[in-house]
Amino acid sequence: MLETIVNFMNDLLWGKLLVYGLVGAGLFFTVRLGFIQIAHFTHGLKILAISRRPGRHGLSSFQVFCTSMAARVGAGNMAGVAVAIGMAGPGAVFWMWAIAILGMATAMIESTLAQVYKVKDSDGQYRGGPSYYMEKGLGQRWMGILFSILLIICFGLVFNAVQANTITGAMTAVFGFEPVYVGIAIALFSGVVIMGGLKKVAKVSEVIVPIMAVAYIAIALVVVLMNIEQLPAVFTLVIKSAFGWQEAAGGAVAYSIAQAMQAGIARGLFSNEAGMGSAANIAASASPNPNHPASQGYMQMMGVFFDTIVICTATAAIILLSGDAAGSGDGIEMTINALSSHVGDWGGAFIAFAILLFCFTSIIANYSYAETNVMFLSGNKKGALPLFRLAVLGMVMFGAIAKINIVWNLADVSMGLMALVNMIALLLLSGLAVRVINDYRQQVKAGEEPVFDTDKFPELADQLEDGIWKNKPVESDK
């Protein structure tokens, strides 16, 4: 019964609503921002380079970037890519790329809004995200409550079950460990970190994420170099499959394209989270450099690029260059088998270790997103956090021993509902977001270090929390 309902919801959300909604919104934001993901790509890299500079309050931009990457880089990059290729063929990879490029503009919008409408909790830590800009920007607290509930279910509970499920699958496939013992170990280590709150999560992510990402990209590059002569054929296969050209003789073109789009966009969104509203929660926690909301938008725009265009492509290359595009195994096992075929048995152990780190950091980062929304529901009071933390660890244990299909399907439903609510808010607030981003770009063009002068945006006078944004250009202070 549950499986029937979940499948119906997935067909409705991903077959009819979100596939077109995400693409349409991404195109809309891309055009309104003047193709910012291309025109300002190098500026995004520059902002990333200075992101370690400490801010006045909250986390550094680099800590926030690493925490958002911790949530992004996990099961979606290694198991999700394999699932998409197994379900819909190599063409799904193309649609992952497409939704990522469009999603870079969407991420820019949502993370800028998260910075504009952020607040401070009782410990002086910045909090924000879709729930906050829905309440403050749109004046619709009910909408913020709905989004918070969906995010808590999605990231705090279901997604963490997915990550634990992927770790267990890898450890069982490579080392033969019992799932229940793997689940206990994951829950214990996760508990140690999340009990320390947002700052502890950020510190752990700042150390682990860069190391694991570089190591994974390096091994994928080795695989590509080992099979460099096959690369043109694999790229051609991806393009042909994406547009159904190889199925043309069989008359299944439309079905093939639809299947590849649905799988690629769903798995791409699961991985890079653009438009879902999740990364915006941690984006609000940064003290941005430069001191302007749009700078954190650039950081999260680059996060989408590195997550999907770089790391997901690395996984796709490992799988497709193995010569077994349809794959063998279920989810993460396909990636393990593919890498082992390239480099030998140690490849399986490498994937198991990589997925352990990827998914562990995703669990703790997912928790941080959910924590912010628990705080929103409780009026920024921390009384509910201990009980919620226990619930998160319980779902980690559940995910470790659950069947993979129902876990992934539940993830798709909760993710889809969350994205739907957030996209409505983004479209309604996009005018303000575009003006804030253009204000930043004009200051950069004039050779100034951007600061956020709220006097330029009189509609924000009654919407922002006192003391959050006091910055004005030097000229206005004289």
Coordinates of C-alpha atoms in Angstrom, one line a residue:
M1 CA 0.0 0.0 0.0
L2 CA 2.8 2.4 1.0
E3 CA 4.8 1.6 -2.1
T4 CA 1.8 2.2 -4.3
I5 CA 1.2 5.7 -2.8
V6 CA 4.9 6.5 -3.0
N7 CA 5.0 5.5 -6.7
F8 CA 1.9 7.5 -7.6
M9 CA 3.4 10.6 -5.9
N10 CA 6.7 10.1 -7.7
D11 CA 5.0 9.8 -11.1
L12 CA 2.9 13.0 -10.4
L13 CA 5.8 15.1 -9.1
W14 CA 8.6 13.9 -11.4
G15 CA 6.7 12.9 -14.4
K16 CA 4.5 16.0 -14.7
L17 CA 5.4 18.8 -12.4
L18 CA 9.0 19.2 -11.4
V19 CA 10.8 18.0 -14.6
Y20 CA 9.2 21.0 -16.4
G21 CA 9.0 23.3 -13.4
L22 CA 12.7 23.0 -12.5
V23 CA 13.9 23.4 -16.1
G24 CA 11.5 26.3 -16.7
A25 CA 12.4 28.1 -13.5
G26 CA 16.1 27.6 -14.2
L27 CA 15.8 29.1 -17.7
F28 CA 13.8 32.0 -16.3
F29 CA 16.4 32.8 -13.6
T30 CA 19.3 32.3 -16.1
V31 CA 17.8 34.8 -18.5
R32 CA 16.9 37.3 -15.8
L33 CA 20.4 37.2 -14.4
G34 CA 22.1 37.5 -17.8
F35 CA 23.5 34.0 -17.9
I36 CA 25.4 34.7 -14.7
Q37 CA 26.7 31.1 -14.4
I38 CA 28.7 31.7 -17.5
A39 CA 29.3 35.4 -17.5
H40 CA 30.5 35.5 -13.9
F41 CA 31.9 32.0 -13.5
T42 CA 35.5 33.3 -12.9
H43 CA 34.1 35.7 -10.3
G44 CA 32.5 32.8 -8.5
L45 CA 36.0 31.1 -8.4
K46 CA 37.5 34.4 -7.0
I47 CA 34.8 34.5 -4.2
L48 CA 35.6 30.9 -3.4
A49 CA 39.3 31.7 -3.2
I50 CA 38.8 34.4 -0.5
S51 CA 36.1 32.5 1.4
R52 CA 38.3 31.6 4.3
R53 CA 38.4 35.2 5.6
P54 CA 36.5 35.3 8.9
G55 CA 33.3 37.3 9.2
R56 CA 31.9 39.3 12.0
H57 CA 29.4 36.7 13.1
G58 CA 28.5 33.1 12.2
L59 CA 30.5 30.7 10.1
S60 CA 33.1 31.7 7.4
S61 CA 31.9 31.4 3.8
F62 CA 34.3 28.5 3.3
Q63 CA 32.9 26.6 6.3
V64 CA 29.4 27.1 4.8
F65 CA 30.6 26.0 1.4
C66 CA 32.1 22.8 2.8
T67 CA 29.0 22.1 4.8
S68 CA 26.8 22.5 1.8
M69 CA 29.1 20.3 -0.2
A70 CA 29.1 17.8 2.6
A71 CA 25.3 17.5 2.1
R72 CA 25.5 17.5 -1.7
V73 CA 28.4 15.1 -2.2
G74 CA 27.2 11.7 -1.0
A75 CA 24.9 9.0 -2.1
G76 CA 23.6 11.1 -5.0
N77 CA 27.1 11.4 -6.6
M78 CA 28.1 7.8 -6.3
A79 CA 25.0 5.6 -6.0
G80 CA 22.5 8.1 -7.5
V81 CA 24.4 8.4 -10.7
A82 CA 24.5 4.6 -11.0
V83 CA 20.8 4.4 -10.3
A84 CA 20.0 6.9 -13.0
I85 CA 22.2 5.1 -15.6
G86 CA 20.7 1.8 -14.6
M87 CA 17.1 3.0 -14.9
A88 CA 17.4 5.2 -18.0
G89 CA 20.7 4.6 -19.7
P90 CA 23.7 6.9 -20.3
G91 CA 21.4 9.8 -21.5
A92 CA 20.5 10.5 -17.9
V93 CA 24.0 11.9 -17.4
F94 CA 23.3 14.7 -20.0
W95 CA 20.1 15.7 -18.2
M96 CA 22.1 15.8 -15.0
W97 CA 24.5 18.3 -16.6
A98 CA 21.6 20.4 -18.0
I99 CA 19.7 20.7 -14.7
A100 CA 23.0 21.6 -13.0
I101 CA 23.8 24.4 -15.4
L102 CA 20.3 25.9 -15.0
G103 CA 20.4 25.1 -11.3
M104 CA 23.4 27.3 -10.8
A105 CA 21.2 30.3 -11.4
T106 CA 18.5 28.9 -9.2
A107 CA 21.1 28.4 -6.4
M108 CA 22.2 32.0 -6.8
I109 CA 18.7 33.3 -6.3
E110 CA 17.8 31.1 -3.2
S111 CA 21.1 31.6 -1.4
T112 CA 21.0 35.4 -1.9
L113 CA 17.5 35.5 -0.5
A114 CA 18.6 33.3 2.5
Q115 CA 21.3 35.9 3.3
V116 CA 18.9 38.9 2.9
Y117 CA 16.3 37.5 5.4
K118 CA 18.6 35.8 7.9
V119 CA 18.2 36.2 11.7
K120 CA 20.3 35.6 14.8
D121 CA 19.5 32.9 17.4
S122 CA 20.1 33.1 21.1
D123 CA 23.7 32.1 20.7
G124 CA 24.4 34.8 18.1
Q125 CA 24.5 32.3 15.2
Y126 CA 22.9 33.3 11.9
R127 CA 19.9 31.2 10.9
G128 CA 17.8 31.4 7.7
G129 CA 16.6 29.7 4.6
P130 CA 13.3 29.3 2.7
S131 CA 11.2 29.2 5.8
Y132 CA 12.5 32.5 6.8
Y133 CA 12.2 34.2 3.4
M134 CA 8.7 32.8 3.1
E135 CA 7.7 34.3 6.4
K136 CA 9.5 37.6 6.2
G137 CA 9.6 38.2 2.4
L138 CA 6.1 36.9 1.5
G139 CA 4.5 37.4 4.9
Q140 CA 3.3 33.7 4.8
R141 CA 4.4 31.9 8.0
W142 CA 2.1 29.0 7.1
M143 CA 4.2 28.5 4.0
G144 CA 7.4 28.5 6.0
I145 CA 5.9 26.0 8.5
L146 CA 5.0 23.7 5.6
F147 CA 8.4 24.0 4.1
S148 CA 10.1 23.4 7.5
I149 CA 8.1 20.2 8.0
L150 CA 8.9 18.9 4.6
L151 CA 12.6 19.7 5.0
I152 CA 12.8 18.0 8.4
I153 CA 11.1 14.9 7.0
C154 CA 13.3 15.0 3.8
F155 CA 16.8 15.9 5.1
G156 CA 16.6 15.2 8.8
L157 CA 14.9 11.8 8.4
V158 CA 14.5 10.3 4.9
F159 CA 17.8 11.5 3.2
N160 CA 19.8 10.4 6.2
A161 CA 18.3 6.9 5.8
V162 CA 19.4 7.0 2.1
Q163 CA 23.0 7.9 3.1
A164 CA 23.1 5.2 5.8
N165 CA 21.6 2.7 3.3
T166 CA 24.4 3.6 0.8
I167 CA 27.1 3.2 3.4
T168 CA 25.7 -0.2 4.4
G169 CA 25.5 -1.4 0.8
A170 CA 29.1 -0.5 0.2
M171 CA 30.4 -2.1 3.4
T172 CA 28.4 -5.2 2.9
A173 CA 29.4 -5.6 -0.8
V174 CA 33.1 -5.0 -0.2
F175 CA 33.8 -6.3 3.3
G176 CA 30.7 -8.5 4.1
F177 CA 29.8 -6.5 7.2
E178 CA 26.4 -7.1 8.8
P179 CA 24.1 -4.2 8.1
V180 CA 22.9 -3.9 11.7
Y181 CA 26.5 -3.4 13.0
V182 CA 27.3 -0.9 10.3
G183 CA 24.1 1.0 11.3
I184 CA 25.0 1.1 14.9
A185 CA 28.5 2.5 14.1
I186 CA 27.1 5.2 11.8
A187 CA 24.6 6.2 14.4
L188 CA 27.2 6.5 17.2
F189 CA 29.7 8.6 15.2
S190 CA 26.9 10.8 13.8
G191 CA 25.6 11.3 17.3
V192 CA 29.0 12.6 18.5
V193 CA 29.1 15.3 15.8
I194 CA 25.5 16.4 15.7
M195 CA 25.2 16.8 19.5
G196 CA 27.8 19.6 19.0
G197 CA 25.4 21.6 16.8
L198 CA 26.0 23.7 13.7
K199 CA 29.5 24.8 14.5
K200 CA 30.8 21.3 15.2
V201 CA 29.2 20.1 11.9
A202 CA 30.9 23.0 10.0
K203 CA 34.3 22.2 11.5
V204 CA 34.2 18.5 10.7
S205 CA 33.0 19.3 7.1
E206 CA 35.8 21.9 6.6
V207 CA 38.4 19.2 7.2
I208 CA 36.9 16.1 5.5
V209 CA 35.1 17.5 2.4
P210 CA 38.1 19.0 0.5
I211 CA 40.3 15.9 1.1
M212 CA 37.6 13.4 0.0
A213 CA 36.5 15.4 -3.0
V214 CA 40.1 15.8 -4.4
A215 CA 40.9 12.1 -3.9
Y216 CA 37.7 11.0 -5.7
I217 CA 38.3 13.3 -8.6
A218 CA 41.9 12.2 -8.8
I219 CA 41.0 8.5 -9.1
A220 CA 38.3 9.3 -11.7
L221 CA 40.9 11.2 -13.7
V222 CA 43.2 8.2 -13.6
V223 CA 40.4 6.1 -15.0
V224 CA 39.7 8.5 -17.8
L225 CA 43.4 8.7 -18.7
M226 CA 43.6 4.8 -18.7
N227 CA 40.6 4.8 -21.2
I228 CA 41.2 8.0 -23.1
E229 CA 40.7 6.4 -26.5
Q230 CA 37.1 5.4 -25.4
L231 CA 36.1 8.9 -24.3
P232 CA 34.7 10.2 -27.6
A233 CA 32.6 7.1 -28.0
V234 CA 31.2 7.4 -24.5
F235 CA 30.4 11.1 -24.9
T236 CA 28.6 10.3 -28.2
L237 CA 26.7 7.5 -26.4
V238 CA 25.5 10.0 -23.7
I239 CA 24.2 12.5 -26.3
K240 CA 22.5 9.9 -28.5
S241 CA 20.8 8.3 -25.5
A242 CA 19.7 11.7 -24.1
F243 CA 17.8 12.5 -27.2
G244 CA 16.7 8.9 -28.1
W245 CA 18.6 8.8 -31.3
Q246 CA 19.7 5.2 -30.8
E247 CA 16.1 4.1 -30.1
A248 CA 14.8 5.8 -33.2
A249 CA 14.7 2.6 -35.2
G250 CA 12.6 1.0 -32.6
G251 CA 10.1 3.9 -32.4
A252 CA 10.7 4.5 -28.7
V253 CA 12.2 8.0 -29.0
A254 CA 9.7 9.9 -26.9
Y255 CA 9.6 7.3 -24.1
S256 CA 13.4 7.1 -24.0
I257 CA 13.8 10.9 -23.8
A258 CA 11.2 11.2 -21.1
Q259 CA 12.8 8.4 -19.1
A260 CA 16.3 9.9 -19.4
M261 CA 15.0 13.3 -18.4
Q262 CA 13.1 12.1 -15.4
A263 CA 15.9 10.0 -14.0
G264 CA 18.6 12.5 -14.8
I265 CA 16.8 15.5 -13.3
A266 CA 15.6 13.7 -10.2
R267 CA 19.0 12.3 -9.5
G268 CA 20.7 15.6 -10.4
L269 CA 18.5 17.5 -8.0
F270 CA 19.1 14.9 -5.3
S271 CA 22.8 15.5 -5.8
N272 CA 23.1 19.3 -6.3
E273 CA 19.9 20.4 -4.4
A274 CA 19.5 23.5 -6.6
G275 CA 16.0 24.8 -6.2
M276 CA 15.2 22.5 -3.4
G277 CA 15.9 25.2 -0.7
S278 CA 18.2 23.0 1.3
A279 CA 21.6 24.6 0.8
A280 CA 20.0 28.0 1.4
N281 CA 19.6 27.0 5.1
I282 CA 23.3 26.8 5.6
A283 CA 24.0 29.7 3.2
A284 CA 22.2 32.0 5.6
S285 CA 24.7 31.0 8.4
A286 CA 27.7 32.6 6.7
S287 CA 29.3 35.9 7.3
P288 CA 29.8 36.6 3.6
N289 CA 32.9 37.9 2.0
P290 CA 32.4 40.5 0.5
N291 CA 29.8 41.7 3.0
H292 CA 26.9 41.5 0.6
P293 CA 24.1 38.8 0.4
A294 CA 24.9 38.0 -3.3
S295 CA 28.5 36.8 -2.4
Q296 CA 27.0 33.7 -0.7
G297 CA 24.9 33.2 -3.8
Y298 CA 28.1 32.9 -5.8
M299 CA 29.5 30.4 -3.4
Q300 CA 26.4 28.1 -3.7
M301 CA 26.4 28.6 -7.5
M302 CA 29.9 27.2 -7.6
G303 CA 28.8 24.4 -5.2
V304 CA 26.3 23.2 -7.8
F305 CA 29.0 23.2 -10.5
F306 CA 31.5 21.2 -8.5
D307 CA 28.9 18.7 -7.3
T308 CA 27.3 17.8 -10.6
I309 CA 29.5 18.9 -13.4
V310 CA 32.7 17.7 -11.7
I311 CA 32.0 14.9 -9.2
C312 CA 28.9 13.3 -10.7
T313 CA 30.6 13.3 -14.1
A314 CA 33.6 11.5 -12.4
T315 CA 31.2 8.7 -11.3
A316 CA 29.6 8.6 -14.7
A317 CA 33.0 8.3 -16.4
I318 CA 34.0 5.4 -14.1
I319 CA 30.8 3.5 -14.9
L320 CA 30.5 4.2 -18.6
L321 CA 34.2 3.6 -19.4
S322 CA 33.9 0.2 -17.8
G323 CA 32.0 -0.9 -20.9
D324 CA 28.9 -1.9 -18.9
A325 CA 26.6 1.0 -19.4
A326 CA 23.5 -0.9 -18.2
G327 CA 25.5 -1.7 -15.0
S328 CA 25.6 -4.6 -12.7
G329 CA 24.6 -4.6 -9.1
D330 CA 22.2 -2.3 -7.3
G331 CA 23.1 1.4 -6.8
I332 CA 26.5 1.7 -5.2
E333 CA 27.4 -1.8 -6.2
M334 CA 27.4 -0.7 -9.8
T335 CA 30.0 2.0 -9.1
I336 CA 32.1 -0.5 -7.0
N337 CA 32.0 -3.1 -9.8
A338 CA 32.9 -0.5 -12.4
L339 CA 35.9 0.9 -10.6
S340 CA 37.1 -2.6 -9.7
S341 CA 37.1 -3.5 -13.4
H342 CA 39.4 -0.5 -14.1
V343 CA 41.9 -0.7 -11.3
G344 CA 41.5 -4.2 -9.6
D345 CA 40.0 -5.3 -6.3
W346 CA 41.4 -2.3 -4.4
G347 CA 38.9 -0.1 -6.3
G348 CA 36.1 -1.6 -4.3
A349 CA 37.8 -0.8 -1.1
F350 CA 38.4 2.7 -2.2
I351 CA 34.8 3.3 -3.1
A352 CA 33.7 1.8 0.2
F353 CA 36.0 4.2 2.1
A354 CA 35.0 7.2 -0.1
I355 CA 31.3 6.5 0.3
L356 CA 31.8 6.1 4.0
L357 CA 33.2 9.7 4.2
F358 CA 30.9 11.2 1.6
C359 CA 27.7 9.8 3.2
F360 CA 28.9 10.4 6.8
T361 CA 29.4 14.1 6.1
S362 CA 26.1 14.2 4.3
I363 CA 24.3 12.8 7.3
I364 CA 25.8 15.5 9.6
A365 CA 25.2 18.3 7.1
N366 CA 21.7 17.2 6.4
Y367 CA 21.1 17.3 10.2
S368 CA 22.3 20.9 10.2
Y369 CA 19.7 21.9 7.6
A370 CA 17.0 20.3 9.6
E371 CA 18.2 21.8 12.8
T372 CA 17.6 25.3 11.4
N373 CA 14.0 24.4 10.5
V374 CA 13.4 22.9 13.9
M375 CA 14.6 26.2 15.3
F376 CA 12.2 28.1 13.0
L377 CA 9.2 26.0 14.2
S378 CA 10.1 26.5 17.8
G379 CA 10.7 30.3 17.6
N380 CA 14.5 29.8 17.7
K381 CA 14.3 28.0 21.1
K382 CA 16.5 24.9 21.4
G383 CA 14.3 22.8 23.7
A384 CA 13.1 20.4 20.9
L385 CA 16.6 19.7 19.5
P386 CA 17.6 16.7 21.8
L387 CA 14.5 14.7 20.9
F388 CA 14.9 15.6 17.2
R389 CA 18.5 14.4 17.3
L390 CA 17.4 11.0 18.6
A391 CA 14.9 10.8 15.8
V392 CA 17.6 11.5 13.2
L393 CA 19.8 8.7 14.7
G394 CA 16.8 6.4 14.6
M395 CA 16.3 7.0 10.9
V396 CA 20.0 6.4 10.3
M397 CA 19.6 3.0 11.9
F398 CA 16.4 2.3 9.9
G399 CA 18.1 3.3 6.6
A400 CA 21.0 0.9 7.3
I401 CA 18.8 -2.1 7.2
A402 CA 15.9 -1.0 4.9
K403 CA 15.4 -2.1 1.3
I404 CA 17.0 0.3 -1.1
N405 CA 14.0 0.9 -3.5
I406 CA 11.6 2.1 -0.9
V407 CA 14.2 4.4 0.7
W408 CA 15.1 6.0 -2.6
N409 CA 11.4 6.4 -3.6
L410 CA 10.6 8.0 -0.3
A411 CA 13.5 10.4 -0.8
D412 CA 12.1 11.4 -4.2
V413 CA 8.7 12.2 -2.9
S414 CA 9.8 14.3 0.1
M415 CA 12.4 16.1 -2.1
G416 CA 9.8 16.8 -4.8
L417 CA 7.3 18.3 -2.4
M418 CA 10.0 20.5 -0.8
A419 CA 11.2 21.7 -4.2
L420 CA 7.7 22.5 -5.3
V421 CA 7.0 24.8 -2.3
N422 CA 10.4 26.5 -2.5
M423 CA 10.1 27.2 -6.3
I424 CA 6.8 29.0 -5.8
A425 CA 8.5 31.2 -3.2
L426 CA 11.6 31.8 -5.4
L427 CA 9.4 32.9 -8.3
L428 CA 7.5 35.3 -6.2
L429 CA 10.6 36.8 -4.6
S430 CA 12.8 36.7 -7.8
G431 CA 12.4 40.4 -8.5
L432 CA 14.0 41.4 -5.3
A433 CA 16.7 38.8 -5.6
V434 CA 17.6 39.9 -9.1
R435 CA 17.9 43.5 -7.9
V436 CA 20.1 42.6 -5.0
I437 CA 22.4 40.5 -7.3
N438 CA 22.5 43.3 -9.8
D439 CA 23.4 45.8 -7.0
Y440 CA 26.4 43.6 -6.2
R441 CA 27.4 43.3 -9.9
Q442 CA 27.3 47.1 -10.4
Q443 CA 29.6 47.6 -7.4
V444 CA 32.0 45.0 -8.7
K445 CA 32.0 46.7 -12.2
A446 CA 32.7 50.1 -10.5
G447 CA 35.8 48.5 -8.9
E448 CA 34.3 48.6 -5.4
E449 CA 34.2 45.9 -2.7
P450 CA 30.4 45.3 -2.5
V451 CA 28.5 46.1 0.6
F452 CA 24.7 45.8 1.2
D453 CA 23.1 49.2 1.6
T454 CA 19.5 48.4 2.7
D455 CA 18.4 52.0 2.0
K456 CA 18.4 51.0 -1.7
F457 CA 15.7 48.5 -0.9
P458 CA 13.0 50.4 1.0
E459 CA 10.6 47.4 0.9
L460 CA 12.9 45.6 3.2
A461 CA 12.5 48.2 6.0
D462 CA 9.9 46.2 7.9
Q463 CA 11.0 42.7 6.8
L464 CA 14.6 42.5 8.2
E465 CA 15.6 41.7 11.7
D466 CA 17.3 44.7 13.5
G467 CA 21.0 44.7 13.5
I468 CA 21.6 42.1 10.8
W469 CA 22.5 44.4 7.9
K470 CA 23.9 47.7 8.9
N471 CA 26.4 48.0 6.0
K472 CA 26.4 51.1 3.8
P473 CA 28.9 52.4 1.3
V474 CA 31.6 54.6 2.7
E475 CA 30.2 57.7 1.0
S476 CA 26.9 57.4 2.9
D477 CA 28.6 57.4 6.2
K478 CA 30.4 60.7 5.7

